[in-house]
mmCIF file of C-alpha atoms and ligand atoms in Angstrom:
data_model
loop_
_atom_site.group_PDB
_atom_site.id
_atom_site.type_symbol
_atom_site.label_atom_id
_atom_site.label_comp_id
_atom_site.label_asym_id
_atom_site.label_seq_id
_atom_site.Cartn_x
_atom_site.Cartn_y
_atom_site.Cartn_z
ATOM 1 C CA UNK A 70 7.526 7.917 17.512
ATOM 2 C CA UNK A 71 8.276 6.855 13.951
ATOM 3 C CA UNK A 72 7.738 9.131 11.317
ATOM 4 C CA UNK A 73 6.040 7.631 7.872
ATOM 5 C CA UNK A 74 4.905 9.514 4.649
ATOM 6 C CA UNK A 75 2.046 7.166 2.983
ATOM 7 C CA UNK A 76 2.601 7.066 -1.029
ATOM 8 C CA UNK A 77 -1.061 5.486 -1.902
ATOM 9 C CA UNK A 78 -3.715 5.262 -4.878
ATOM 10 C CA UNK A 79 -6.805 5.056 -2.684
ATOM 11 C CA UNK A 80 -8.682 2.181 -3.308
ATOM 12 C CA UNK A 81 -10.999 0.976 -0.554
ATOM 13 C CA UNK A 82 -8.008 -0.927 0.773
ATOM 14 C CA UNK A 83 -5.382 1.806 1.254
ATOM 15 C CA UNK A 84 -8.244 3.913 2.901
ATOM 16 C CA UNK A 85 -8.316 1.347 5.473
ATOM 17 C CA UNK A 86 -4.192 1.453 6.201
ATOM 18 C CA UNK A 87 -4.234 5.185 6.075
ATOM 19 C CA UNK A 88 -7.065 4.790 8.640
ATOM 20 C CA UNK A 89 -5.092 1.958 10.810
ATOM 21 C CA UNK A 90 -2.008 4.291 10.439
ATOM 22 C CA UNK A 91 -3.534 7.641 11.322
ATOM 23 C CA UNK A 92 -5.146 5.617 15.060
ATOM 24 C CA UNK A 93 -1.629 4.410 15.798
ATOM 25 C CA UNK A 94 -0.451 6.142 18.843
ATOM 26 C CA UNK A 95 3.247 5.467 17.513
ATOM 27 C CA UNK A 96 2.957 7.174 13.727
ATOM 28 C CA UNK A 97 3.624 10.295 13.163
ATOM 29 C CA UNK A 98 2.101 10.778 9.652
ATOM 30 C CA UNK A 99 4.223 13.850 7.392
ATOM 31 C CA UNK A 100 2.400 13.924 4.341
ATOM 32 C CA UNK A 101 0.662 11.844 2.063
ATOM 33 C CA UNK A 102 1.519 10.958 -1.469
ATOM 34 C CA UNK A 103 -0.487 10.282 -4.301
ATOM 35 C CA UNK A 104 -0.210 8.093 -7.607
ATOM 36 C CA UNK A 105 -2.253 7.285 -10.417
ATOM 37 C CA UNK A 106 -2.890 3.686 -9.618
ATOM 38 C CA UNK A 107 -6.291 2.071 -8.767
ATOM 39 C CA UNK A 108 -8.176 4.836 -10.660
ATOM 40 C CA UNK A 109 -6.685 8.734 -11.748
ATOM 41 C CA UNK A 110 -4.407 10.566 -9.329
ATOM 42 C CA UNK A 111 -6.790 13.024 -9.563
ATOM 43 C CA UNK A 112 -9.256 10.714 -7.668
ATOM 44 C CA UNK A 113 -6.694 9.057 -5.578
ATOM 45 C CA UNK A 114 -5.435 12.578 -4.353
ATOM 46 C CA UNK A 115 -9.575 13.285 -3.600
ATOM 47 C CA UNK A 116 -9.908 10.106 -1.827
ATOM 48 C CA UNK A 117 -6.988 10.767 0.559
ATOM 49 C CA UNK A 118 -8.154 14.265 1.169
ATOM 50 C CA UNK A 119 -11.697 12.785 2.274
ATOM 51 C CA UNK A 120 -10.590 10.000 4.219
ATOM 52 C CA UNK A 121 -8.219 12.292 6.590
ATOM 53 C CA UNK A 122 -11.490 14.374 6.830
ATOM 54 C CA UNK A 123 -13.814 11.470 7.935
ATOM 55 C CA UNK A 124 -11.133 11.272 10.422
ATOM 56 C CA UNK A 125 -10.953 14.846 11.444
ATOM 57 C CA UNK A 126 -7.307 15.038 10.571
ATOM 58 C CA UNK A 127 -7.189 18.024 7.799
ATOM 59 C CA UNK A 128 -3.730 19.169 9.896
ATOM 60 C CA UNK A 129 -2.029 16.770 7.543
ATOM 61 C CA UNK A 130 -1.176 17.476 4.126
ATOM 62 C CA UNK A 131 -1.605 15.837 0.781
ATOM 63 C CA UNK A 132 0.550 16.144 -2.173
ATOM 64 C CA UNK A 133 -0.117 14.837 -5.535
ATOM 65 C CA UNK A 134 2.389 12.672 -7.279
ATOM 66 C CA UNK A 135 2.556 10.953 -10.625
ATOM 67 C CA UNK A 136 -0.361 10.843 -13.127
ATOM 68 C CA UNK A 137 0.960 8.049 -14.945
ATOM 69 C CA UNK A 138 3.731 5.002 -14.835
ATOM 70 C CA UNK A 139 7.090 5.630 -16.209
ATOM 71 C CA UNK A 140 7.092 4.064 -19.653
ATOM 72 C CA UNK A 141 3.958 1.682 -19.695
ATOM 73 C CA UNK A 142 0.260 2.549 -20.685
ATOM 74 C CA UNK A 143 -1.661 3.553 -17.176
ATOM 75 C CA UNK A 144 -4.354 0.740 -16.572
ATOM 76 C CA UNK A 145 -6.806 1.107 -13.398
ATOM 77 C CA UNK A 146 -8.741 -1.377 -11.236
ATOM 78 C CA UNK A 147 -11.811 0.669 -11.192
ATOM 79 C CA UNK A 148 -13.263 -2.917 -12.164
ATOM 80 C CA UNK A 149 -12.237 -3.588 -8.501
ATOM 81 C CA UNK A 150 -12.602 -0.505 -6.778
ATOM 82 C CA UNK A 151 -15.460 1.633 -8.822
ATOM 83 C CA UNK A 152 -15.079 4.471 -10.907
ATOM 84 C CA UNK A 153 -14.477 6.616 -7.602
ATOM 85 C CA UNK A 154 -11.602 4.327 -6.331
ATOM 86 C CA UNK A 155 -13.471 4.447 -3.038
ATOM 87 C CA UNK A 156 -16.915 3.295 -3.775
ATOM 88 C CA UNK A 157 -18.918 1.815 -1.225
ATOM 89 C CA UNK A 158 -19.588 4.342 1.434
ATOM 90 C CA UNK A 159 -21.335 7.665 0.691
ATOM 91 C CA UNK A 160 -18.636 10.344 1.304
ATOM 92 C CA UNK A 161 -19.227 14.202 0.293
ATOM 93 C CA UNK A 162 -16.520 15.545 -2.079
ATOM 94 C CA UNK A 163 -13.916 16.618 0.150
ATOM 95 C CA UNK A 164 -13.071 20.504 0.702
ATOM 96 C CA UNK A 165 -9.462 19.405 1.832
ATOM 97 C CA UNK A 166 -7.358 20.778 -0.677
ATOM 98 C CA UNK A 167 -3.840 18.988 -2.082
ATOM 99 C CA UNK A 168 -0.924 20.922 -1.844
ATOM 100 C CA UNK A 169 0.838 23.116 -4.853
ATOM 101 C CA UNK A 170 4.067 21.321 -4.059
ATOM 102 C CA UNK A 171 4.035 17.969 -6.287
ATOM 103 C CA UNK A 172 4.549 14.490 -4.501
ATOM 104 C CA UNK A 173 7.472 13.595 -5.433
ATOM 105 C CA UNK A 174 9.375 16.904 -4.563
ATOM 106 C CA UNK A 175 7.320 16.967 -0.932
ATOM 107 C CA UNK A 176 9.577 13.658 -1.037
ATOM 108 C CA UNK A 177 12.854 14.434 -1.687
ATOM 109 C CA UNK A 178 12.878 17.884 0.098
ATOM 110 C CA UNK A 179 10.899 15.718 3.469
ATOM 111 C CA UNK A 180 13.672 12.695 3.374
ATOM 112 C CA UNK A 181 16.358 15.538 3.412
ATOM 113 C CA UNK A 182 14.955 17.746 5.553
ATOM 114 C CA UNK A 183 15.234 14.407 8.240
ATOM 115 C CA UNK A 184 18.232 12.853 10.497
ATOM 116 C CA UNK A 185 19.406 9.509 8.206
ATOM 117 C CA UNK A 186 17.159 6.336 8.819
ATOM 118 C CA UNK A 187 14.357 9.007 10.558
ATOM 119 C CA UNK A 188 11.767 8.530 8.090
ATOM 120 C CA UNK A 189 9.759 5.286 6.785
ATOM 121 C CA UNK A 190 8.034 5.358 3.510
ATOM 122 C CA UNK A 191 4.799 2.701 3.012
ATOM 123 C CA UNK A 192 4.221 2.604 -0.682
ATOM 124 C CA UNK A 193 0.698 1.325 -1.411
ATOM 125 C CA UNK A 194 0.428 1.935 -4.815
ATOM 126 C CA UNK A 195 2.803 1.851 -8.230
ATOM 127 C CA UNK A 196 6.008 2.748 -6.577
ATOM 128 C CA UNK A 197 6.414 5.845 -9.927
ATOM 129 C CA UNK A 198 6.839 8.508 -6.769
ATOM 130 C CA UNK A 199 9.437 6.619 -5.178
ATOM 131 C CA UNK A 200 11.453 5.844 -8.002
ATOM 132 C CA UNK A 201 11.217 9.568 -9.854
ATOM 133 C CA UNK A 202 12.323 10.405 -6.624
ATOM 134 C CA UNK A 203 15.815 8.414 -6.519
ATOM 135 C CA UNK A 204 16.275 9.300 -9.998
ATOM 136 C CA UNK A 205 16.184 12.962 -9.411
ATOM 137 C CA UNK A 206 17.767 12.748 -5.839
ATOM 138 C CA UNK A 207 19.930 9.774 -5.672
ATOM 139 C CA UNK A 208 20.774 10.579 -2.614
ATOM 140 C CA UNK A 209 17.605 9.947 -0.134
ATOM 141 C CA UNK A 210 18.417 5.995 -0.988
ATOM 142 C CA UNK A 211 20.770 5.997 2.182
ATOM 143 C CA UNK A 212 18.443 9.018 4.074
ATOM 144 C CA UNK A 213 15.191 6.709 4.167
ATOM 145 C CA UNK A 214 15.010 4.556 7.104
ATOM 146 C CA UNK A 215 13.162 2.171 5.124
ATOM 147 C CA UNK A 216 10.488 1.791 2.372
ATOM 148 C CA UNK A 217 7.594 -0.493 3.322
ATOM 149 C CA UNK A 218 5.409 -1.643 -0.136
ATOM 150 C CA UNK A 219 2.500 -3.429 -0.819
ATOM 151 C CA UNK A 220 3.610 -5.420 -3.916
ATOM 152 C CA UNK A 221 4.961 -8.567 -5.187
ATOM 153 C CA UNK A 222 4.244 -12.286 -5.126
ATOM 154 C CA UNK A 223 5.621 -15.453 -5.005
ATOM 155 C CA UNK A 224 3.396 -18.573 -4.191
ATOM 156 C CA UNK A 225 -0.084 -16.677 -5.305
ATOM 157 C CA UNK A 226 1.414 -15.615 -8.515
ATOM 158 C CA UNK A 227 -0.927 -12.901 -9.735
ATOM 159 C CA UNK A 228 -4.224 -10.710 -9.398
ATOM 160 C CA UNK A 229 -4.343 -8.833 -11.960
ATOM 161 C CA UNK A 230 -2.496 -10.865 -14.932
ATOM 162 C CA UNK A 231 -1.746 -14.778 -14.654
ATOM 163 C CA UNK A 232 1.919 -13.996 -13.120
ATOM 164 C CA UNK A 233 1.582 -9.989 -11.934
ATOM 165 C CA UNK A 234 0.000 -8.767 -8.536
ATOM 166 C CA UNK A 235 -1.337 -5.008 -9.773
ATOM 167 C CA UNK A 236 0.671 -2.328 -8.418
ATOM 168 C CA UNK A 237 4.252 -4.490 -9.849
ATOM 169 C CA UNK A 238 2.231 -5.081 -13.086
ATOM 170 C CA UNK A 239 1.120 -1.531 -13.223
ATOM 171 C CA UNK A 240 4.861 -0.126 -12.836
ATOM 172 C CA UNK A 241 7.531 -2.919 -13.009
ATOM 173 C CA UNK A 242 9.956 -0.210 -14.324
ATOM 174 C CA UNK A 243 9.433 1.853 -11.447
ATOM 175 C CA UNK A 244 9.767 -1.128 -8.815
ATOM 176 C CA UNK A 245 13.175 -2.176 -10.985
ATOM 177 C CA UNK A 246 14.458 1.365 -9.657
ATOM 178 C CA UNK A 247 13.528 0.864 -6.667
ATOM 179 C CA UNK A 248 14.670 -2.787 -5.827
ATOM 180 C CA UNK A 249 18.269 -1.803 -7.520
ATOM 181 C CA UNK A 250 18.656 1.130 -5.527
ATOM 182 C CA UNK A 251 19.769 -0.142 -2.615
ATOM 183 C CA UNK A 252 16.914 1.182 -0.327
ATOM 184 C CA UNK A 253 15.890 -1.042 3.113
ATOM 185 C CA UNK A 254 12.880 -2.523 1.742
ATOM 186 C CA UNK A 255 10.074 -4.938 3.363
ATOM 187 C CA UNK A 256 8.028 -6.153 0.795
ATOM 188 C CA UNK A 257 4.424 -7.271 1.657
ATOM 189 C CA UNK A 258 2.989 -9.540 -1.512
ATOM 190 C CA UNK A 259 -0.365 -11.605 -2.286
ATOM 191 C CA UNK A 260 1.573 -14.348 -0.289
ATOM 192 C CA UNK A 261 0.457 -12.357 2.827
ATOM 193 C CA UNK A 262 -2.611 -10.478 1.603
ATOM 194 C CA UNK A 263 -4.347 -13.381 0.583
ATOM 195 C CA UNK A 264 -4.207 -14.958 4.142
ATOM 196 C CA UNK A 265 -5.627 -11.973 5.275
ATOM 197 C CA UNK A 266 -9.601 -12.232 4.407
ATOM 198 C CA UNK A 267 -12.742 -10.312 5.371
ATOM 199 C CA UNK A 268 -15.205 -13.301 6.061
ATOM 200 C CA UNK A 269 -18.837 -12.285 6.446
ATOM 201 C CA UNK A 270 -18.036 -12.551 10.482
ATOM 202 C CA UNK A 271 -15.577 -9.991 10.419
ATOM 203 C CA UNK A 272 -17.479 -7.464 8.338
ATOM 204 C CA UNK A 273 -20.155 -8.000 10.655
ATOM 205 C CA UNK A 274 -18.104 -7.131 13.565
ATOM 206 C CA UNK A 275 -16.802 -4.346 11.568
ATOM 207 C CA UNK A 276 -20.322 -3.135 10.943
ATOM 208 C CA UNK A 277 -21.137 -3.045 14.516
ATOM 209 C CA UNK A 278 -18.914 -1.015 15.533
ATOM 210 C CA UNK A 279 -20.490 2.659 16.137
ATOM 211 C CA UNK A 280 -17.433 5.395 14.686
ATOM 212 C CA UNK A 281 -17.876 7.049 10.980
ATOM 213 C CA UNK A 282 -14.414 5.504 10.074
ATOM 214 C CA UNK A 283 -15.509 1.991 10.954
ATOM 215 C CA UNK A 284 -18.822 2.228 9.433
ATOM 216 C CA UNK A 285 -16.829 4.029 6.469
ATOM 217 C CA UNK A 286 -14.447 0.566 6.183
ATOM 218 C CA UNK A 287 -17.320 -1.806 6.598
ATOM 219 C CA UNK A 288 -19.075 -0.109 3.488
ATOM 220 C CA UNK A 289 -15.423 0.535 1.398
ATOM 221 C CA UNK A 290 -14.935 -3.749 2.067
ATOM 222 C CA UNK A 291 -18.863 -4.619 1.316
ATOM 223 C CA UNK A 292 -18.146 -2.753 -2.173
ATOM 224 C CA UNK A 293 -14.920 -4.007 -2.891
ATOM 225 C CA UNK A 294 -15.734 -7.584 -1.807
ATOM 226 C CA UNK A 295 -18.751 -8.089 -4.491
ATOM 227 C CA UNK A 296 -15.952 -8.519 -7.120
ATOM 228 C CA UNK A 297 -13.060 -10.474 -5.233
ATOM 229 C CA UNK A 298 -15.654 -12.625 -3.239
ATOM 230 C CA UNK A 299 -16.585 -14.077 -7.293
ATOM 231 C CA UNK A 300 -13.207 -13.612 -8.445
ATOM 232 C CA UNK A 301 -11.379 -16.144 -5.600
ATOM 233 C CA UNK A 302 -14.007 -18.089 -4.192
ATOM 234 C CA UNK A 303 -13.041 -17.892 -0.759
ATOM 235 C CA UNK A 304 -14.369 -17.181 2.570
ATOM 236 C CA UNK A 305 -13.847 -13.644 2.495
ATOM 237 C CA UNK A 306 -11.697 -11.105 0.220
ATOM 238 C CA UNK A 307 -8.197 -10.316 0.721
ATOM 239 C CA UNK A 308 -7.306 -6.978 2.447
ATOM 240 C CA UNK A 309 -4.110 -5.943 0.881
ATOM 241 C CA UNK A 310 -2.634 -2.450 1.700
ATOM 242 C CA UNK A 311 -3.138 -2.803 5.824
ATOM 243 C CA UNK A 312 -0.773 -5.390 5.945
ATOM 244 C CA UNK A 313 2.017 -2.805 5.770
ATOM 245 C CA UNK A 314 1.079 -0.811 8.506
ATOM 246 C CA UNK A 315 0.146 -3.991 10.524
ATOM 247 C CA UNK A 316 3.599 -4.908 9.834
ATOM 248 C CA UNK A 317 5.215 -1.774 11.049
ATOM 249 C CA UNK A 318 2.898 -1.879 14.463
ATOM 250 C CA UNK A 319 3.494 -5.341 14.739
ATOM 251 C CA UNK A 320 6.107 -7.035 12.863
ATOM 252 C CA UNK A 321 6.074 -10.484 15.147
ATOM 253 C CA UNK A 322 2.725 -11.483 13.765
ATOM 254 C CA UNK A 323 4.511 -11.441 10.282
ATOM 255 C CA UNK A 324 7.242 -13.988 8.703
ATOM 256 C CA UNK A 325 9.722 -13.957 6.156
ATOM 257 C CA UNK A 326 13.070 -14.093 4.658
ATOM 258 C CA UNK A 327 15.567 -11.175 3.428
ATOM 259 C CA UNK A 328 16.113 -12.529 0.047
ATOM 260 C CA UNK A 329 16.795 -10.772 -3.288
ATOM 261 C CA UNK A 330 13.862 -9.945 -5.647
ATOM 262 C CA UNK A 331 13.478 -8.988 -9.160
ATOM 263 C CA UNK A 332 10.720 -7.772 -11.284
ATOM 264 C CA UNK A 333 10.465 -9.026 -15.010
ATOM 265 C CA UNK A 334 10.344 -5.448 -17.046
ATOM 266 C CA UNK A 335 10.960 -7.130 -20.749
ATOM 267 C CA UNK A 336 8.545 -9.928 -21.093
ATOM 268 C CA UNK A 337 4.897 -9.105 -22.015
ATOM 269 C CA UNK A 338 3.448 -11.692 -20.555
ATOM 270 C CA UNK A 339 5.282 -12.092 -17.177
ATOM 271 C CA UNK A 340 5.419 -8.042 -17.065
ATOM 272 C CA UNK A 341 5.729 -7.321 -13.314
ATOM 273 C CA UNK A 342 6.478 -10.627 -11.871
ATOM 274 C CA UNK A 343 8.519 -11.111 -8.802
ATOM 275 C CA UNK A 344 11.469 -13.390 -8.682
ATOM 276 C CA UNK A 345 11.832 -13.884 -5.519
ATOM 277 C CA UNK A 346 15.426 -15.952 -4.736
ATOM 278 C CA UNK A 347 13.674 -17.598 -2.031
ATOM 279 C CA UNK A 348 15.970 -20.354 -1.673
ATOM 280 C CA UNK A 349 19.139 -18.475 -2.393
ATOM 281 C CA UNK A 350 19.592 -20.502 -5.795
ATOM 282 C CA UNK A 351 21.200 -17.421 -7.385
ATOM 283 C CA UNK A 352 24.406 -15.237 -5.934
ATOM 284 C CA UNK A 353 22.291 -12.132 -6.264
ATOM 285 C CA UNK A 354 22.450 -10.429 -2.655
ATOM 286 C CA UNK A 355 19.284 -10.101 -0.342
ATOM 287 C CA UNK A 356 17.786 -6.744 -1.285
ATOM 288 C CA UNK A 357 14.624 -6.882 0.687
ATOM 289 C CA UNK A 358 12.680 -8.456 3.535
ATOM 290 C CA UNK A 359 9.677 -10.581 1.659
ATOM 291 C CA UNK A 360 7.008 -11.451 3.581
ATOM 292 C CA UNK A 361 5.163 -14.457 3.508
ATOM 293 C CA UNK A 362 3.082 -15.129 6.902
ATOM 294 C CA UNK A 363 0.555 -13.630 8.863
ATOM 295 C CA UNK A 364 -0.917 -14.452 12.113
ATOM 296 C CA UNK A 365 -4.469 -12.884 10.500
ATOM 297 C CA UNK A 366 -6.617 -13.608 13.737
ATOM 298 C CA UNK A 367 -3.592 -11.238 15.397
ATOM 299 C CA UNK A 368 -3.388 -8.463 12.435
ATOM 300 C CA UNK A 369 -7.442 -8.447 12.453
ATOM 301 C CA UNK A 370 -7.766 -7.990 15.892
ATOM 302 C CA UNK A 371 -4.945 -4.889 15.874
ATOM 303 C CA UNK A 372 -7.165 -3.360 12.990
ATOM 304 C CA UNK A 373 -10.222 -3.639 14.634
ATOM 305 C CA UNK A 374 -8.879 -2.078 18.316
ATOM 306 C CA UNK A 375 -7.122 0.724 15.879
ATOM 307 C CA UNK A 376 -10.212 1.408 13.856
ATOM 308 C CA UNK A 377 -12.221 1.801 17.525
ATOM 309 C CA UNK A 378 -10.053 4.650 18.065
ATOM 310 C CA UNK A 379 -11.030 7.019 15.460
ATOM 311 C CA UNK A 380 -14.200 8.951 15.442
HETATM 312 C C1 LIG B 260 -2.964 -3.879 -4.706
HETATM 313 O O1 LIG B 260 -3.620 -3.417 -5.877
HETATM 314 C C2 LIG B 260 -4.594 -2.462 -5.564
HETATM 315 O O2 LIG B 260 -5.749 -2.677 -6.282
HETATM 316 C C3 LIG B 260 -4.788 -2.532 -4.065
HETATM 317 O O3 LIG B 260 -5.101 -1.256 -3.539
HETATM 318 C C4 LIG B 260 -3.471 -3.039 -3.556
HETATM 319 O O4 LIG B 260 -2.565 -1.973 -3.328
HETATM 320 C C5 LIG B 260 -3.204 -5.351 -4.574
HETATM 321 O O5 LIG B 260 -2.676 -6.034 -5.665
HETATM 322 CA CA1 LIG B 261 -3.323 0.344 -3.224
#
């Protein structure tokens, strides 16, 4: 059993990996975390609390985390997501309440309370929790087992500005901490997420499938799609966050390298991008395993049988 706290800014997409997560027979989910990210934390923290209720899972606990980045202006993608975060599906508010203990502090004192290496953290937001965290408890860099993040690019470049995929654009100081700190990291960027699409086929299938959590994706992904189906062109929309969890269940239908990467903090205008030493051009060590392929018939097909699962 390997035991994950998910540190997430819900968003239609991270609903979806916190639903593929919680139908995984081999998760045992501690806690969520939430950020101020796609829209407000308070939102984000709401949308976790309802989507563990669609899923009849109120036994486990949310904790809010960081209202806003470390140093930079907060921006949202409520252009993306809605002004909930979540829109698409018609949800009631939630009743599940977060906890008085803040995020980051559920954290530290969670990563501590564990064996070394015990606990995996998925980051699919901003990583602000993560990196308050090692800067008030330096320590829990050698306790986590490893931190698993949505984030980055390196052949797509950006989504959100020319050069920036959104949750490094939205916190590049807060990544900085965290790819210097010397944590295991796999890194899951656009180069991934962007192979993984939601053609019309596969939001039919996901639409015919009978559970409220399926038929609570398949309206999250019609929503979401209207604006990245414009935006890229493509058959289908990318489906970002699930990619980390996909990779944890099933790391062989993933490639990449353990390279070093860096995230530009000074420059306004590549604020957030990745520089990812893919061909080992520099003598900067390897800090992180960057992903780069997907066998997406293979991750859609785990989602799908996952998704069946829940209620
Ligand atoms: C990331 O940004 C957010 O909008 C998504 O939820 C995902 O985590 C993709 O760049
Ligand atoms: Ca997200």
């Amino acid at each position: 059993m390997r035991r994950i706290i998910i540190d997430t800014d819900p968003g239609q997409d991270d609903a979806i990996a916190i639903m593929l997560a919680l139908a995984a027979p081999g998760l045992d989910i501690l806690g969520l975390v939430s950020v101020a990210g796609n829209v407000s934390v308070a939102q984000t923290t709401a949308n976790a609390c309802r989507v563990l209720e669609l899923a009849g899972r109120r036994d486990i606990r949310v904790y809010a985390g960081c209202t806003r980045p470390l140093r930079r202006t907060p921006i949202t993608a409520a252009h993306v997501h809605g002004r909930t975060g979540m829109d698409g599906p018609d949800l009631p508010e939630p009743t599940l309440r977060a906890q008085p203990q803040h995020g980051v502090d559920f954290l530290i004192e969670t990563i501590r309370a564990h064996p070394p290496g015990e606990i995996t953290l998925v980051t699919l937001g901003p990583m602000t929790n993560l990196a308050v965290a090692l800067a008030k408890a330096p320590d829990i860099a050698a306790r986590l087992g490893r931190v698993v993040s949505m984030g980055g690019a390196y052949s797509e470049c950006g989504n959100i500005t020319p050069s920036a995929e959104f949750n490094m654009f939205a916190d590049p100081d807060a990544a900085d901490i965290v790819l210097r700190s010397g944590v295991a990291l796999t890194l899951v960027p656009l180069d991934v997420t962007h192979r993984f699409l939601i053609s019309a086929r596969r939001l039919a299938q996901l639409r015919a499938m009978p559970g409220q959590c399926a038929q609570a994706a398949a309206a999250m992904l019609g929503f979401s799609e209207r604006f990245d189906l414009a935006k890229y062109g493509w058959d289908g929309a990318p489906l970002h966050d699930p990619c980390t969890i996909g990779w944890l269940l099933a790391p062989e239908l993933f490639g990449g390298r353990e390279v070093n990467v860096s995230v530009e903090v000074s420059s306004p205008l590549m604020q957030g991008a990745t520089a990812v030493d893919w061909w080992q051009v520099t003598d900067r060590p390897p800090n992180a395993l960057f992903l780069r392929d997907v066998d997406d018939d293979g991750l859609w097909n785990l989602l799908l049988e996952h998704l069946a699962r829940l209620p």
